[in-house]
mmCIF file of C-alpha atoms and ligand atoms in Angstrom:
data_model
loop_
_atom_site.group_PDB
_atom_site.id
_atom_site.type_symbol
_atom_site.label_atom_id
_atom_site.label_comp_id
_atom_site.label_asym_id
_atom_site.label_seq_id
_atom_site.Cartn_x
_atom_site.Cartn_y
_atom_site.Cartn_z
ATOM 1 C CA UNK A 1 36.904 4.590 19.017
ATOM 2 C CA UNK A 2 34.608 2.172 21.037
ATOM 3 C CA UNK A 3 30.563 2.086 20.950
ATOM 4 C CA UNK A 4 30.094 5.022 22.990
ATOM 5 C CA UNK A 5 26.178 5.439 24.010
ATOM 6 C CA UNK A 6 25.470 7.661 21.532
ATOM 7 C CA UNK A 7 26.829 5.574 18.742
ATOM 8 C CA UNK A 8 24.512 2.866 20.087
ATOM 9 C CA UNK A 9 21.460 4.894 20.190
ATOM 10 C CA UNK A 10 22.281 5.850 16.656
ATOM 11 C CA UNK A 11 22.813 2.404 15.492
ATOM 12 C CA UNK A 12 19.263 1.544 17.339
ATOM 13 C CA UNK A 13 17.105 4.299 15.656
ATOM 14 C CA UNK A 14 18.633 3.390 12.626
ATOM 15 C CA UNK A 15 17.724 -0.643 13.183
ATOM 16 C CA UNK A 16 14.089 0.833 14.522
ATOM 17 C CA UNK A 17 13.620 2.938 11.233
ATOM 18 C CA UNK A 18 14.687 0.290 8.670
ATOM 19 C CA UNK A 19 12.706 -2.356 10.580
ATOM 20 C CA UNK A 20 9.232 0.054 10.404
ATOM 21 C CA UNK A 21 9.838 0.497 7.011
ATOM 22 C CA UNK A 22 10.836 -2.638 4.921
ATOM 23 C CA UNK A 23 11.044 -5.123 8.443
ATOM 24 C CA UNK A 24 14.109 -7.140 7.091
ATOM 25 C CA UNK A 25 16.286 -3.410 6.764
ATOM 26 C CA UNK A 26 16.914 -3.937 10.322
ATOM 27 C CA UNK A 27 18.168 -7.028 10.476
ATOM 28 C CA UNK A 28 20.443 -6.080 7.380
ATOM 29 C CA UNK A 29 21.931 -3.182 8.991
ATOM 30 C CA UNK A 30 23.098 -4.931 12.204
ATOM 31 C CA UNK A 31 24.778 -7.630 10.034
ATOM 32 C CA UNK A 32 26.346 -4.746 8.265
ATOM 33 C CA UNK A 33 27.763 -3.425 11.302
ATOM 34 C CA UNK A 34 30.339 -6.495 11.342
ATOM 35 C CA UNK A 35 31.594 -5.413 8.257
ATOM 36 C CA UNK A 36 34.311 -2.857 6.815
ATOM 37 C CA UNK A 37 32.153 -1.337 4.365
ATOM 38 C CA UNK A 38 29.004 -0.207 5.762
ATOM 39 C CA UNK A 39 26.667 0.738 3.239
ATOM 40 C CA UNK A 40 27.715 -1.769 0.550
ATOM 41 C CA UNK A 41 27.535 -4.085 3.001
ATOM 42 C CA UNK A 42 24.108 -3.185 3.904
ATOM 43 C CA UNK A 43 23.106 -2.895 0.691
ATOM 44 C CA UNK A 44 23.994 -6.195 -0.846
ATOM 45 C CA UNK A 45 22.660 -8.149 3.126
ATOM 46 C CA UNK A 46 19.332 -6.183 2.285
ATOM 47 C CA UNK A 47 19.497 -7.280 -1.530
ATOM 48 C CA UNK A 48 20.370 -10.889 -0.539
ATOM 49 C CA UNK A 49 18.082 -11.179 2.320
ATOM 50 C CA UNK A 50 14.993 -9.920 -0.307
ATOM 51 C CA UNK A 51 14.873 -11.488 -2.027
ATOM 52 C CA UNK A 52 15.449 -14.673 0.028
ATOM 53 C CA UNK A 53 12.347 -13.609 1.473
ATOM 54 C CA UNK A 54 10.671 -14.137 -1.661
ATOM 55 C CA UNK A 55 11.224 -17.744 -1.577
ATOM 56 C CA UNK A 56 11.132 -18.470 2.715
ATOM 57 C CA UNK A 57 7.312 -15.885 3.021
ATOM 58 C CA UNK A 58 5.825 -18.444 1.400
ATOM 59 C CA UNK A 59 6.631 -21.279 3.689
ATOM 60 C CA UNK A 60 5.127 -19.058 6.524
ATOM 61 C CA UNK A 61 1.972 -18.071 4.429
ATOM 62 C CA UNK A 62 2.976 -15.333 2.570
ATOM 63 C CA UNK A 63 3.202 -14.453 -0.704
ATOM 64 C CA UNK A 64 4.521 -11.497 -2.509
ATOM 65 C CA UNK A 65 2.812 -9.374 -5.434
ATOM 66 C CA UNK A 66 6.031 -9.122 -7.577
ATOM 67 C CA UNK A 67 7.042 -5.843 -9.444
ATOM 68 C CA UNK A 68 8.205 -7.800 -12.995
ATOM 69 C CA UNK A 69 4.594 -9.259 -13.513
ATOM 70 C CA UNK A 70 2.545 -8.119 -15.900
ATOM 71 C CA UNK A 71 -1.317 -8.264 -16.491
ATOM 72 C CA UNK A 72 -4.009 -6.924 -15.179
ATOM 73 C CA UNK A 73 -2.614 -6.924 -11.463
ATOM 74 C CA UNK A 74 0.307 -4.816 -10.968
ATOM 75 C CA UNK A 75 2.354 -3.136 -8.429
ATOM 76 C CA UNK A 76 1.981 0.799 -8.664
ATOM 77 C CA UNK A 77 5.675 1.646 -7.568
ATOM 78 C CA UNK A 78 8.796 0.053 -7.140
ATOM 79 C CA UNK A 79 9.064 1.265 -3.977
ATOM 80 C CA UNK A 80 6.358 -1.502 -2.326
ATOM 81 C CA UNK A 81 8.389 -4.215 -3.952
ATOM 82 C CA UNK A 82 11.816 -2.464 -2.764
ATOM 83 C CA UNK A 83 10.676 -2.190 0.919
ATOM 84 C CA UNK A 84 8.947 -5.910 0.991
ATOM 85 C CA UNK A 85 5.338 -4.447 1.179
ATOM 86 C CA UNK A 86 3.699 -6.258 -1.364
ATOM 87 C CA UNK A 87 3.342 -9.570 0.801
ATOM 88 C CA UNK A 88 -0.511 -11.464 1.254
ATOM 89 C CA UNK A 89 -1.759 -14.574 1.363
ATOM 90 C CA UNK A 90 -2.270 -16.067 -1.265
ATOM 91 C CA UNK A 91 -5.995 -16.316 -1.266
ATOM 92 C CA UNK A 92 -5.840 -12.256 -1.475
ATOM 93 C CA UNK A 93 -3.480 -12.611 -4.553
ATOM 94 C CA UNK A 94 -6.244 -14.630 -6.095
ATOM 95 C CA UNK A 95 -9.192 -12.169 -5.103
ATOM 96 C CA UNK A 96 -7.148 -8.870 -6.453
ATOM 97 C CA UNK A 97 -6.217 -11.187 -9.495
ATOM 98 C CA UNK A 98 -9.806 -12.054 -9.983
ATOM 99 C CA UNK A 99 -10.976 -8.378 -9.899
ATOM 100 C CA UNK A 100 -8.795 -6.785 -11.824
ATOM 101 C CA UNK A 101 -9.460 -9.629 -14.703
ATOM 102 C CA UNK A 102 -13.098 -9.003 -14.390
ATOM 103 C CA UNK A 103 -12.714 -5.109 -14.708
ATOM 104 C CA UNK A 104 -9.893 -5.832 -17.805
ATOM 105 C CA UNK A 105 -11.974 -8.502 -19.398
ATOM 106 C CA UNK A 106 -14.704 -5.374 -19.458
ATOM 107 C CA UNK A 107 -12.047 -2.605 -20.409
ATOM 108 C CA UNK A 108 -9.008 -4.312 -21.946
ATOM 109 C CA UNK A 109 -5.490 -2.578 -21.108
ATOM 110 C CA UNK A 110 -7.125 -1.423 -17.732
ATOM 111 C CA UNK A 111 -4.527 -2.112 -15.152
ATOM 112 C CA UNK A 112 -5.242 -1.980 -11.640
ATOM 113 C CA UNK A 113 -2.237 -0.784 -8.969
ATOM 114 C CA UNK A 114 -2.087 -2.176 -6.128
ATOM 115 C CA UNK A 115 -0.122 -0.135 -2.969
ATOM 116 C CA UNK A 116 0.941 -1.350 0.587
ATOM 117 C CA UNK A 117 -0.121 -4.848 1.262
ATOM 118 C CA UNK A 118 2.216 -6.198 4.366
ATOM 119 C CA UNK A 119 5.028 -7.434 5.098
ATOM 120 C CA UNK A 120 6.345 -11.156 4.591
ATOM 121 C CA UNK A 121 6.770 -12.022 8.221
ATOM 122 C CA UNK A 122 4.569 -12.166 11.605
ATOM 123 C CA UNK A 123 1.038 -11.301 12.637
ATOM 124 C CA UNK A 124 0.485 -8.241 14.118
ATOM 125 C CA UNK A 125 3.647 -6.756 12.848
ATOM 126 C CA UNK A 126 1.893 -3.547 11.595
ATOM 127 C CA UNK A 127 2.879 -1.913 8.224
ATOM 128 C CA UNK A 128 2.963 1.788 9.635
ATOM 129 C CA UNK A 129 1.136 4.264 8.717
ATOM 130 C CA UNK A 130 -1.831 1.133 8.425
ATOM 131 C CA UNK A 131 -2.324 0.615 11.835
ATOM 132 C CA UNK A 132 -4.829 -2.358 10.316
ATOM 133 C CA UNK A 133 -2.221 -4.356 7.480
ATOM 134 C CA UNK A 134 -0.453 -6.658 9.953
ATOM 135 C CA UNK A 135 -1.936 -9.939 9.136
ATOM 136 C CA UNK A 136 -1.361 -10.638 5.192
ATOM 137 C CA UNK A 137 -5.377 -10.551 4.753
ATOM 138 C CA UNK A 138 -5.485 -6.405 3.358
ATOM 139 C CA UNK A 139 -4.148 -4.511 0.738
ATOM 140 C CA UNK A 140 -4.683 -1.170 -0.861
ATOM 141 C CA UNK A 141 -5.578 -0.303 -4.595
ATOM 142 C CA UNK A 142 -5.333 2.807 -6.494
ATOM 143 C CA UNK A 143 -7.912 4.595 -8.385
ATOM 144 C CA UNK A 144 -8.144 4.755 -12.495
ATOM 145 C CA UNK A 145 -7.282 8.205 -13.777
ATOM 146 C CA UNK A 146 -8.398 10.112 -16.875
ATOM 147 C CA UNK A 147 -6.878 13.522 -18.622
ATOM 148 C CA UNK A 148 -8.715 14.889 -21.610
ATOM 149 C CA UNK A 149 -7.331 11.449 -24.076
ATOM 150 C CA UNK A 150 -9.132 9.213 -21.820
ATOM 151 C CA UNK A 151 -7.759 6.525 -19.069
ATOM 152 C CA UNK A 152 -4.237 6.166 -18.474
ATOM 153 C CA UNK A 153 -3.119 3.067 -18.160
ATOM 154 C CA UNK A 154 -0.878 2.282 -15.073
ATOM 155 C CA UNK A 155 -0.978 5.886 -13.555
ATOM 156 C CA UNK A 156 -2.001 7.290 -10.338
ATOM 157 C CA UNK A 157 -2.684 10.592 -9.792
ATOM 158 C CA UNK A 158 0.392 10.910 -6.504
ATOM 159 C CA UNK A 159 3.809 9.265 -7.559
ATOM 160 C CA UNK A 160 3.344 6.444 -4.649
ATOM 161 C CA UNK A 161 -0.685 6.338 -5.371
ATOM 162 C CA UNK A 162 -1.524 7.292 -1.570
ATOM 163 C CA UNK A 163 -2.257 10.925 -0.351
ATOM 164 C CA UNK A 164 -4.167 12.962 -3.777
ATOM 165 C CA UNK A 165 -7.244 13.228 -2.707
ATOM 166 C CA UNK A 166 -10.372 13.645 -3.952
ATOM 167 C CA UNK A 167 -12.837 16.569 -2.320
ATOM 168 C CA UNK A 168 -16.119 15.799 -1.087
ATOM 169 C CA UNK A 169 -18.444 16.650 1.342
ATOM 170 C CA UNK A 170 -17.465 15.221 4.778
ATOM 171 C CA UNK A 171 -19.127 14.715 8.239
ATOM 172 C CA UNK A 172 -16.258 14.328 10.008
ATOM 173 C CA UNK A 173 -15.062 17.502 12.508
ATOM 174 C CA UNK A 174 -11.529 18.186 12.571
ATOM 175 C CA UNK A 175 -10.957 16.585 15.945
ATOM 176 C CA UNK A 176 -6.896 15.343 16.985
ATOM 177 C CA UNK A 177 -5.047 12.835 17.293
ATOM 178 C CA UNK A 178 -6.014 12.181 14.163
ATOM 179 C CA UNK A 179 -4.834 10.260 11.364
ATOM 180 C CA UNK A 180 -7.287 12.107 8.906
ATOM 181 C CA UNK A 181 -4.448 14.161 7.393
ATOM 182 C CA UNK A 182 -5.502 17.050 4.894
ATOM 183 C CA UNK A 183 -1.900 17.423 3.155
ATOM 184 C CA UNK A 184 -3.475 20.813 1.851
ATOM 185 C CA UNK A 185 -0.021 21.937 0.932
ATOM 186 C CA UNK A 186 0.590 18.903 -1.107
ATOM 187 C CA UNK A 187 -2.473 19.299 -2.986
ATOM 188 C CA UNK A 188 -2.010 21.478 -5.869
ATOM 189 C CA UNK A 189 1.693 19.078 -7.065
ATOM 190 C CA UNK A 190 -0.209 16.490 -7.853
ATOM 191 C CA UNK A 191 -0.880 16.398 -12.113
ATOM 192 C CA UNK A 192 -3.864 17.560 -13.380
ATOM 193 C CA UNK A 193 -5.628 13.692 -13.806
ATOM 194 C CA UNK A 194 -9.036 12.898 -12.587
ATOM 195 C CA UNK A 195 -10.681 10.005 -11.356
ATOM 196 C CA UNK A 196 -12.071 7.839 -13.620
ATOM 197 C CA UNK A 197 -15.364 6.522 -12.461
ATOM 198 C CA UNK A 198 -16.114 3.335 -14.616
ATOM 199 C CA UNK A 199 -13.225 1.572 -13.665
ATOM 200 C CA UNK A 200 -13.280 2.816 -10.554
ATOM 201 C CA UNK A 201 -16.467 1.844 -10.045
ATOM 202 C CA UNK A 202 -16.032 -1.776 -11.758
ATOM 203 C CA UNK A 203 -13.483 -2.671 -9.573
ATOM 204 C CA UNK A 204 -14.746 -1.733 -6.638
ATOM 205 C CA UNK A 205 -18.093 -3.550 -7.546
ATOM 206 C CA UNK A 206 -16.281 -6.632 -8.601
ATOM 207 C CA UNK A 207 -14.714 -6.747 -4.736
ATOM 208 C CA UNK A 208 -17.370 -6.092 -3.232
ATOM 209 C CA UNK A 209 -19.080 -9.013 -4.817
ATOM 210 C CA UNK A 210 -16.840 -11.857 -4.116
ATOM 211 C CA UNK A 211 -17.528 -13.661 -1.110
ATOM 212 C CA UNK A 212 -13.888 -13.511 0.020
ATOM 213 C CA UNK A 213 -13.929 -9.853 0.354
ATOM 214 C CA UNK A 214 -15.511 -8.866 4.015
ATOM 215 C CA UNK A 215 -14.998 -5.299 3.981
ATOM 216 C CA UNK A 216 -13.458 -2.214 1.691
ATOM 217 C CA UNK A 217 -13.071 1.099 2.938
ATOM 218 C CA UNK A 218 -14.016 4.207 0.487
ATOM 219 C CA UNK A 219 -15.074 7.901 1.291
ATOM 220 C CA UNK A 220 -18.967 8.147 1.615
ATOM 221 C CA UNK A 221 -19.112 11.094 -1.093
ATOM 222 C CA UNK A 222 -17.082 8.692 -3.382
ATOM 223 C CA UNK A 223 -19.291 5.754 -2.889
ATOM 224 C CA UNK A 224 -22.416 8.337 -3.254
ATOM 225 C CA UNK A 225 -21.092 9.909 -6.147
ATOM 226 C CA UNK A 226 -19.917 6.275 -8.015
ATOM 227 C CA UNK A 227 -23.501 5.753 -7.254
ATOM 228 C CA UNK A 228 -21.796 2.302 -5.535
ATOM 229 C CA UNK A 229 -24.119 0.327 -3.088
ATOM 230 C CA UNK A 230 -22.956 -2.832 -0.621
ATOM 231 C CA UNK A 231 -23.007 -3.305 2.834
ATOM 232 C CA UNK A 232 -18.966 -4.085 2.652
ATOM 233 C CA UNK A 233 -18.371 -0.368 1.709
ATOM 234 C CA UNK A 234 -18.033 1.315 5.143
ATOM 235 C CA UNK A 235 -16.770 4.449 6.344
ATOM 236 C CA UNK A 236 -13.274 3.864 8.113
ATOM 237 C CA UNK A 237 -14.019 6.977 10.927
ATOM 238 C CA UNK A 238 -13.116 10.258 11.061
ATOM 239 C CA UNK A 239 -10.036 9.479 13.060
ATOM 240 C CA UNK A 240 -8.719 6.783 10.308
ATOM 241 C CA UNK A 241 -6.181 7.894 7.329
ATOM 242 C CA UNK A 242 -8.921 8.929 4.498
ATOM 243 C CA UNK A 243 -9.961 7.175 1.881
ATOM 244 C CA UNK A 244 -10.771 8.915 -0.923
ATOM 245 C CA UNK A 245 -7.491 8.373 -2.752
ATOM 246 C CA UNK A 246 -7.299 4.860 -2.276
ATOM 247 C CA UNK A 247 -9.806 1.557 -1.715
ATOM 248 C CA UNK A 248 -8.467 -0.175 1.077
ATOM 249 C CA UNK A 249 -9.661 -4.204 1.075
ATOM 250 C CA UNK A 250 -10.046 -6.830 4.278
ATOM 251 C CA UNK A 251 -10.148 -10.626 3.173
ATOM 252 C CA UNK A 252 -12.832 -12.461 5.591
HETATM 253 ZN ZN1 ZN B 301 -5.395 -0.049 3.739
#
């Protein structure tokens, strides 16, 4: 059977979808098409071609936040690594290192997670749902959590760290488009954890002092109720994804 238009469009979402999510996927599927089997082929191309990448980013700039390092700095989920979203440059490597030393050095065992970062390649290539992390210079970091034994080292309160958020007061109105998202329904599967506000707090403290750091974006009834004061801490806007479940952090 020949590429008939609709096997074309098919192959082009697919390319589209893999591209938006891990930007090398799409490249690794359209090599795969030249081969008998598919998927195998795709996955050992995308495999291949990763880690590559971890070796090629860095003559471009780029430098990834691997998921087999240990320490105070660590990737929350497997899943950043897997889809190549752990890349920065490396000055941002050093500032996240730095922070999370100073808040371990006070709390030893505390590990901070880090989230989406961006991808290895290209400025303005945007790591979606960020509409801001296309230039290697922002990352996002989870909060500590706390049951009833105390902090728990290396856990977030949602499985991929983003989206369990904490309730607070808030000016904003509902307006739409928006990218504000409530996820009411998802609320009540997340685990029982709290946020834990000394760490919390420590890190975002120790961010907001370094020089490198020009901006972090946390909820005002977070930053209010952390009792945290800079003039980096701003308020992303009511049409911006929220963020009171994660800090969000721009290198100058
Ligand atoms: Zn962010």
């Amino acid at each position: 059977m020949g590429l008939s238009l609709l096997r074309i469009a098919l192959h082009a979402g697919i390319f589209a979808l893999l591209t938006v999510l891990t930007q090398i996927g799409g490249m690794a599927w359209v090599l795969a098409l030249f081969m008998r089997r598919r998927i195998v082929g795709f996955l050992t191309l995308y495999i291949l071609l990763s880690v590559a990448t971890l070796f090629v980013a860095p003559l471009f700039g780029r430098v990834a936040v691997t998921c087999w390092r240990d320490g105070p700095l660590q990737v929350q989920s497997w899943a950043y690594c897997a889809m190549n979203r752990t890349y920065m440059v490396p000055e941002l490597v050093e500032v996240l290192d730095d922070a999370a030393g100073d808040v371990a050095q006070a709390r030893p065992g505390t590990v901070t997670l880090l989230l989406d970062a961006g991808f290895p390649f290209g400025d303005g290539f945007p790591l979606l749902p960020h509409l801001s992390h296309s230039d290697g210079r922002r990352a996002d970091l989870a909060f500590f959590y706390q049951d009833e034994t105390g902090y728990l080292p290396g856990r977030a309160r949602s499985p991929i760290g983003y989206f369990a958020f904490e309730q607070g007061p808030t000016a904003c109105p509902k307006v739409w488009p928006t990218m504000r998202w409530e996820m009411g329904w998802l609320q009540p599967a997340f685990p029982d954890v709290t946020l834990e506000p000394e760490r919390t707090r420590s890190l975002v403290s120790a961010l907001a002092s370094d020089g490198r750091v020009s901006r972090l974006f946390l909820e005002p009834h977070l930053v209010q109720s952390l009792g945290l004061s800079s003039e980096k801490i701003r308020f992303q806007g009511c049409r911006a994804a929220r963020h009171d479940d994660h800090i969000h952090v721009d290198l100058r």
